[in-house]
Amino acid sequence: MSTPIAGLPERITIYEVGPRDGLQNESEPIPTAVKAGLVTRLLDAGLPVVEATSFVHPRWVPQLADAGELLDTLAAELGDGAKDLPVLVPNDRGLDRALERGCRHVAVFGSATETFAQRNLNRSWDAQFAMFEPVVQRALAAGATVRAYVSMCFGDPWEGAVEVDRVVETGQRLLAMGATQLSLGDTIGVGTAGQVGDLVARFVAAGTPLEALALHFHDTYGQALANVLAGLHAGVTTYDASAGGLGGCPYAESATGNLATEDLLWLCRGLGIETGVDLDAVVATSRWVAGHLGRPSPSAVVRALAD
């Protein structure tokens, strides 16, 4: 039984980041076959977008060292459809590897703060744009779309509160390069609903179309769903989520799990918001991958619906 709230979107898109953002911080190696199984199960559950992996140097994120092998495995299973799976590309070399496999959707990962840019990208906040620009331009020239992540939009573990103007400037510069979607990330999960509405309004006031914005929440302080509701009231219709609430950030220890896909689906079901995703199938997938990881899912809905 659903009870809609007037003024909210009738349908949203869930951008599934579990196979990349959800698994990247796991310390024990996960077999490539398990990662491929996670991707295909999520696709079968109806998730319209599943971010598969990242072409990052294995020294920085060892868990994703098999990115090429994973895409080759998925190509054998999905055929040409594997080229539609988004991948993260941190630099020119990462883009080369993605384009070699015909990837049609890539993402870059920027920072709204100086310290995180230095720690995550080994660049200053300003210098990151010089690194991203040729990547974005080359991707567009090759016919790929580009998503841009902005991390630390609400708080930074080293710098504290983040100025909204800096977040908007970061996003605007990435969009100006040619990124078609901007994912605004609460990397350490400190944001609250009022801040979410204010940030979206500031982007819109700066001329950013609502359809170009996505929101990416972590549930460190239990605020992820409240923040989604604020985003819905603000008119945002794309939300990142991770099956089973998996995830974290290898460069920010205070970043806990992502918003669980199942928890987002339960909220949407109650509000009568269409997603096209089979909740039971995602729950089954999260329980399956939790078995491979050797620990239960942190998702409240997965726990509640457990047999």
CSV table of C-alpha atoms in Angstrom, one decimal, residues 3-306:
chain,number,residue,atom,x,y,z
A,3,THR,CA,0.6,6.8,0.1
A,4,PRO,CA,2.0,9.4,-2.3
A,5,ILE,CA,3.1,12.9,-1.2
A,6,ALA,CA,2.0,15.7,-3.5
A,7,GLY,CA,4.7,17.3,-5.5
A,8,LEU,CA,7.2,14.4,-5.6
A,9,PRO,CA,8.4,12.9,-8.8
A,10,GLU,CA,6.3,10.0,-10.1
A,11,ARG,CA,9.4,8.0,-11.1
A,12,ILE,CA,13.1,8.0,-10.3
A,13,THR,CA,16.2,6.4,-11.7
A,14,ILE,CA,18.4,4.4,-9.4
A,15,TYR,CA,22.1,4.5,-10.4
A,16,GLU,CA,23.5,1.3,-8.9
A,17,VAL,CA,27.1,1.7,-7.6
A,18,GLY,CA,27.4,-1.6,-5.6
A,19,PRO,CA,29.9,-3.4,-7.9
A,20,ARG,CA,32.3,-0.5,-8.0
A,21,ASP,CA,31.7,1.8,-5.0
A,22,GLY,CA,30.3,-1.0,-2.9
A,23,LEU,CA,33.2,-3.4,-3.3
A,24,GLN,CA,36.2,-1.1,-3.8
A,25,ASN,CA,37.0,-1.0,0.0
A,26,GLU,CA,36.9,-4.7,0.6
A,27,SER,CA,40.2,-5.9,2.0
A,28,GLU,CA,39.9,-9.6,0.9
A,29,PRO,CA,40.1,-10.3,-2.8
A,30,ILE,CA,36.7,-11.0,-4.4
A,31,PRO,CA,36.7,-13.4,-7.3
A,32,THR,CA,36.0,-11.8,-10.7
A,33,ALA,CA,33.2,-14.3,-11.2
A,34,VAL,CA,31.4,-13.1,-8.1
A,35,LYS,CA,31.7,-9.5,-9.2
A,36,ALA,CA,30.3,-10.5,-12.7
A,37,GLY,CA,27.5,-12.4,-11.0
A,38,LEU,CA,26.6,-9.3,-8.9
A,39,VAL,CA,26.4,-7.1,-12.0
A,40,THR,CA,24.2,-9.5,-13.9
A,41,ARG,CA,21.9,-10.2,-11.0
A,42,LEU,CA,21.4,-6.5,-10.5
A,43,LEU,CA,20.6,-6.0,-14.1
A,44,ASP,CA,18.2,-8.9,-14.0
A,45,ALA,CA,16.5,-7.2,-11.0
A,46,GLY,CA,15.6,-4.3,-13.3
A,47,LEU,CA,18.2,-1.8,-12.3
A,48,PRO,CA,18.6,0.5,-15.3
A,49,VAL,CA,22.2,1.5,-14.6
A,50,VAL,CA,24.9,-0.6,-12.9
A,51,GLU,CA,28.3,0.9,-12.6
A,52,ALA,CA,30.7,-2.1,-13.1
A,53,THR,CA,34.2,-1.1,-12.0
A,54,SER,CA,36.9,1.5,-12.1
A,55,PHE,CA,40.1,1.6,-14.3
A,56,VAL,CA,42.1,2.9,-11.4
A,57,HIS,CA,45.7,1.8,-10.8
A,58,PRO,CA,45.7,-1.4,-8.7
A,59,ARG,CA,48.2,0.1,-6.3
A,60,TRP,CA,45.5,2.6,-5.2
A,61,VAL,CA,42.5,0.3,-5.2
A,62,PRO,CA,43.7,-3.3,-5.2
A,63,GLN,CA,40.1,-4.7,-5.2
A,64,LEU,CA,39.5,-3.4,-8.6
A,65,ALA,CA,42.7,-4.6,-10.2
A,66,ASP,CA,40.6,-7.0,-12.3
A,67,ALA,CA,38.6,-4.3,-14.1
A,68,GLY,CA,39.7,-5.4,-17.6
A,69,GLU,CA,39.1,-9.1,-16.8
A,70,LEU,CA,35.7,-8.3,-15.3
A,71,LEU,CA,34.5,-6.4,-18.4
A,72,ASP,CA,35.8,-9.2,-20.6
A,73,THR,CA,33.8,-11.7,-18.5
A,74,LEU,CA,30.7,-9.5,-18.7
A,75,ALA,CA,31.1,-9.1,-22.5
A,76,ALA,CA,31.0,-12.9,-22.8
A,77,GLU,CA,27.8,-13.0,-20.8
A,78,LEU,CA,26.0,-9.8,-22.0
A,79,GLY,CA,27.5,-9.3,-25.5
A,80,ASP,CA,27.4,-5.7,-26.8
A,81,GLY,CA,25.3,-4.7,-23.7
A,82,ALA,CA,28.4,-4.9,-21.6
A,83,LYS,CA,29.6,-1.7,-23.3
A,84,ASP,CA,26.7,0.2,-21.7
A,85,LEU,CA,27.9,-0.5,-18.2
A,86,PRO,CA,29.4,2.7,-16.7
A,87,VAL,CA,33.0,2.6,-15.5
A,88,LEU,CA,35.1,5.1,-13.5
A,89,VAL,CA,38.2,6.5,-15.2
A,90,PRO,CA,40.5,8.5,-13.0
A,91,ASN,CA,42.9,9.7,-15.7
A,92,ASP,CA,43.9,9.4,-19.4
A,93,ARG,CA,45.3,5.9,-18.9
A,94,GLY,CA,42.1,4.7,-17.3
A,95,LEU,CA,40.1,6.2,-20.2
A,96,ASP,CA,42.4,4.4,-22.7
A,97,ARG,CA,41.6,1.1,-21.0
A,98,ALA,CA,37.8,1.8,-21.0
A,99,LEU,CA,37.8,2.9,-24.7
A,100,GLU,CA,39.8,-0.2,-25.7
A,101,ARG,CA,36.8,-2.2,-24.5
A,102,GLY,CA,34.3,0.0,-26.2
A,103,CYS,CA,32.8,1.5,-23.0
A,104,ARG,CA,30.1,4.0,-23.8
A,105,HIS,CA,29.7,5.6,-20.4
A,106,VAL,CA,32.5,6.7,-18.2
A,107,ALA,CA,32.8,8.8,-15.0
A,108,VAL,CA,35.4,11.0,-13.4
A,109,PHE,CA,35.6,11.6,-9.7
A,110,GLY,CA,36.3,15.1,-8.5
A,111,SER,CA,36.6,16.7,-5.0
A,112,ALA,CA,34.9,19.9,-3.6
A,113,THR,CA,37.8,20.2,-1.1
A,114,GLU,CA,41.5,20.8,-1.3
A,115,THR,CA,42.6,18.1,1.2
A,116,PHE,CA,40.6,15.3,-0.4
A,117,ALA,CA,41.8,16.3,-3.9
A,118,GLN,CA,45.3,16.0,-2.6
A,119,ARG,CA,44.7,12.6,-0.9
A,120,ASN,CA,42.5,11.1,-3.6
A,121,LEU,CA,43.9,12.6,-6.8
A,122,ASN,CA,47.4,13.8,-5.8
A,123,ARG,CA,46.4,17.1,-7.2
A,124,SER,CA,45.3,20.5,-5.8
A,125,TRP,CA,41.6,21.3,-6.0
A,126,ASP,CA,42.3,23.7,-8.9
A,127,ALA,CA,44.7,21.3,-10.7
A,128,GLN,CA,42.2,18.5,-10.8
A,129,PHE,CA,40.3,20.2,-13.5
A,130,ALA,CA,43.3,20.3,-15.8
A,131,MET,CA,43.6,16.6,-15.3
A,132,PHE,CA,40.0,15.9,-16.0
A,133,GLU,CA,39.5,18.1,-19.0
A,134,PRO,CA,41.4,16.0,-21.6
A,135,VAL,CA,39.8,12.9,-20.2
A,136,VAL,CA,36.3,14.4,-20.7
A,137,GLN,CA,37.0,15.8,-24.1
A,138,ARG,CA,38.6,12.6,-25.4
A,139,ALA,CA,35.6,10.5,-24.0
A,140,LEU,CA,33.1,12.8,-25.7
A,141,ALA,CA,35.1,12.7,-29.0
A,142,ALA,CA,34.9,8.9,-28.8
A,143,GLY,CA,31.1,9.1,-28.5
A,144,ALA,CA,31.0,8.2,-24.8
A,145,THR,CA,28.9,10.1,-22.2
A,146,VAL,CA,30.6,11.4,-19.1
A,147,ARG,CA,29.3,11.5,-15.5
A,148,ALA,CA,31.1,13.6,-13.0
A,149,TYR,CA,31.1,12.8,-9.3
A,150,VAL,CA,31.7,15.6,-6.7
A,151,SER,CA,32.9,14.2,-3.4
A,152,MET,CA,32.8,15.9,0.0
A,153,CYS,CA,29.8,18.1,-0.8
A,154,PHE,CA,28.6,18.5,2.8
A,155,GLY,CA,31.6,17.8,5.0
A,156,ASP,CA,35.3,16.7,4.8
A,157,PRO,CA,37.0,14.7,7.6
A,158,TRP,CA,40.0,17.0,7.5
A,159,GLU,CA,38.5,20.4,6.7
A,160,GLY,CA,35.1,20.1,8.4
A,161,ALA,CA,32.1,21.9,6.9
A,162,VAL,CA,32.3,22.6,3.2
A,163,GLU,CA,31.3,26.0,1.7
A,164,VAL,CA,28.3,25.6,-0.6
A,165,ASP,CA,29.9,28.0,-3.1
A,166,ARG,CA,32.9,25.8,-3.5
A,167,VAL,CA,30.7,22.7,-4.2
A,168,VAL,CA,28.7,24.7,-6.8
A,169,GLU,CA,31.8,26.0,-8.5
A,170,THR,CA,33.3,22.5,-8.6
A,171,GLY,CA,30.2,21.1,-10.2
A,172,GLN,CA,29.8,23.9,-12.6
A,173,ARG,CA,33.4,23.6,-13.9
A,174,LEU,CA,32.8,19.8,-14.5
A,175,LEU,CA,29.6,20.4,-16.3
A,176,ALA,CA,31.2,23.1,-18.4
A,177,MET,CA,33.8,20.5,-19.6
A,178,GLY,CA,30.9,18.5,-21.1
A,179,ALA,CA,29.8,16.2,-18.3
A,180,THR,CA,26.2,15.3,-18.8
A,181,GLN,CA,25.4,14.3,-15.2
A,182,LEU,CA,26.7,15.5,-11.9
A,183,SER,CA,26.5,13.2,-8.9
A,184,LEU,CA,26.7,15.2,-5.6
A,185,GLY,CA,28.2,13.1,-2.9
A,186,ASP,CA,27.9,13.2,0.9
A,187,THR,CA,31.0,11.1,1.1
A,188,ILE,CA,31.2,10.9,4.9
A,189,GLY,CA,27.4,10.9,5.5
A,190,VAL,CA,27.2,14.1,7.6
A,191,GLY,CA,24.7,16.0,5.5
A,192,THR,CA,21.1,16.7,6.6
A,193,ALA,CA,17.9,17.3,4.8
A,194,GLY,CA,18.0,21.1,4.9
A,195,GLN,CA,21.5,21.2,3.5
A,196,VAL,CA,20.4,18.9,0.6
A,197,GLY,CA,17.5,21.1,-0.4
A,198,ASP,CA,19.7,24.2,-0.1
A,199,LEU,CA,22.5,22.7,-2.3
A,200,VAL,CA,20.1,21.6,-5.0
A,201,ALA,CA,18.5,25.1,-5.0
A,202,ARG,CA,21.9,26.7,-5.3
A,203,PHE,CA,22.8,24.6,-8.3
A,204,VAL,CA,19.5,25.4,-10.0
A,205,ALA,CA,20.0,29.1,-9.3
A,206,ALA,CA,23.4,28.8,-11.0
A,207,GLY,CA,21.7,27.5,-14.1
A,208,THR,CA,22.1,23.8,-13.7
A,209,PRO,CA,19.1,21.8,-15.0
A,210,LEU,CA,17.6,19.5,-12.4
A,211,GLU,CA,17.8,16.6,-14.8
A,212,ALA,CA,21.6,17.0,-14.8
A,213,LEU,CA,21.8,16.4,-11.0
A,214,ALA,CA,22.1,13.1,-9.1
A,215,LEU,CA,22.5,12.6,-5.3
A,216,HIS,CA,24.8,10.1,-3.6
A,217,PHE,CA,24.3,9.6,0.1
A,218,HIS,CA,26.2,7.6,2.8
A,219,ASP,CA,24.3,6.5,5.9
A,220,THR,CA,26.9,7.2,8.5
A,221,TYR,CA,24.5,9.1,10.8
A,222,GLY,CA,21.3,7.4,9.6
A,223,GLN,CA,20.3,10.4,7.4
A,224,ALA,CA,20.4,8.9,3.9
A,225,LEU,CA,16.7,8.3,3.5
A,226,ALA,CA,15.8,11.7,5.0
A,227,ASN,CA,18.2,13.3,2.6
A,228,VAL,CA,16.6,11.4,-0.3
A,229,LEU,CA,13.2,12.7,0.7
A,230,ALA,CA,14.7,16.3,0.7
A,231,GLY,CA,16.1,15.6,-2.7
A,232,LEU,CA,12.7,14.4,-4.0
A,233,HIS,CA,11.0,17.5,-2.7
A,234,ALA,CA,13.7,19.5,-4.5
A,235,GLY,CA,12.9,17.7,-7.8
A,236,VAL,CA,16.0,15.5,-8.2
A,237,THR,CA,15.1,12.2,-10.0
A,238,THR,CA,18.4,10.2,-10.0
A,239,TYR,CA,19.8,8.6,-6.9
A,240,ASP,CA,22.9,6.5,-6.4
A,241,ALA,CA,22.6,3.5,-4.2
A,242,SER,CA,24.5,0.3,-3.4
A,243,ALA,CA,22.9,-3.1,-3.1
A,244,GLY,CA,22.9,-4.2,0.5
A,245,GLY,CA,24.4,-0.9,1.7
A,246,LEU,CA,27.9,-2.0,0.7
A,247,GLY,CA,30.6,0.5,0.4
A,248,GLY,CA,32.9,3.1,1.8
A,249,CYS,CA,35.8,5.2,0.6
A,250,PRO,CA,39.4,3.9,0.7
A,251,TYR,CA,40.6,7.5,1.2
A,252,ALA,CA,38.2,8.6,3.9
A,253,GLU,CA,38.0,6.2,6.8
A,254,SER,CA,34.9,7.9,8.2
A,255,ALA,CA,32.9,7.1,5.1
A,256,THR,CA,30.7,4.1,5.9
A,257,GLY,CA,28.3,2.3,3.7
A,258,ASN,CA,26.3,3.8,0.9
A,259,LEU,CA,22.6,4.2,0.9
A,260,ALA,CA,21.2,0.7,0.5
A,261,THR,CA,19.3,0.1,-2.8
A,262,GLU,CA,16.7,-1.9,-0.9
A,263,ASP,CA,16.1,0.9,1.6
A,264,LEU,CA,15.6,3.3,-1.2
A,265,LEU,CA,13.3,0.9,-3.0
A,266,TRP,CA,11.2,0.5,0.2
A,267,LEU,CA,10.8,4.3,0.5
A,268,CYS,CA,9.8,4.6,-3.1
A,269,ARG,CA,7.3,1.8,-2.8
A,270,GLY,CA,5.7,3.5,0.2
A,271,LEU,CA,5.5,6.8,-1.7
A,272,GLY,CA,4.2,5.3,-4.9
A,273,ILE,CA,7.3,6.3,-6.9
A,274,GLU,CA,8.1,4.0,-9.8
A,275,THR,CA,11.6,2.6,-10.2
A,276,GLY,CA,11.1,-0.4,-12.4
A,277,VAL,CA,13.2,-2.5,-10.0
A,278,ASP,CA,12.2,-5.8,-8.3
A,279,LEU,CA,12.8,-5.3,-4.6
A,280,ASP,CA,12.8,-9.0,-3.8
A,281,ALA,CA,15.4,-9.7,-6.5
A,282,VAL,CA,17.7,-7.1,-5.1
A,283,VAL,CA,17.3,-8.4,-1.6
A,284,ALA,CA,18.1,-11.9,-2.8
A,285,THR,CA,21.2,-10.5,-4.6
A,286,SER,CA,22.4,-8.7,-1.5
A,287,ARG,CA,22.0,-11.8,0.6
A,288,TRP,CA,23.9,-13.8,-2.0
A,289,VAL,CA,26.9,-11.3,-2.1
A,290,ALA,CA,26.8,-11.1,1.7
A,291,GLY,CA,27.4,-14.8,1.8
A,292,HIS,CA,30.5,-14.4,-0.4
A,293,LEU,CA,31.8,-11.6,1.9
A,294,GLY,CA,31.2,-13.6,5.0
A,295,ARG,CA,29.0,-11.0,6.9
A,296,PRO,CA,25.4,-9.9,6.9
A,297,SER,CA,24.1,-7.0,4.9
A,298,PRO,CA,23.9,-3.7,6.7
A,299,SER,CA,20.7,-2.8,4.9
A,300,ALA,CA,17.7,-2.5,7.3
A,301,VAL,CA,15.3,-3.8,4.6
A,302,VAL,CA,17.5,-6.8,3.8
A,303,ARG,CA,17.5,-7.7,7.5
A,304,ALA,CA,13.7,-7.2,7.8
A,305,LEU,CA,12.9,-9.3,4.8
A,306,ALA,CA,15.3,-12.1,5.7
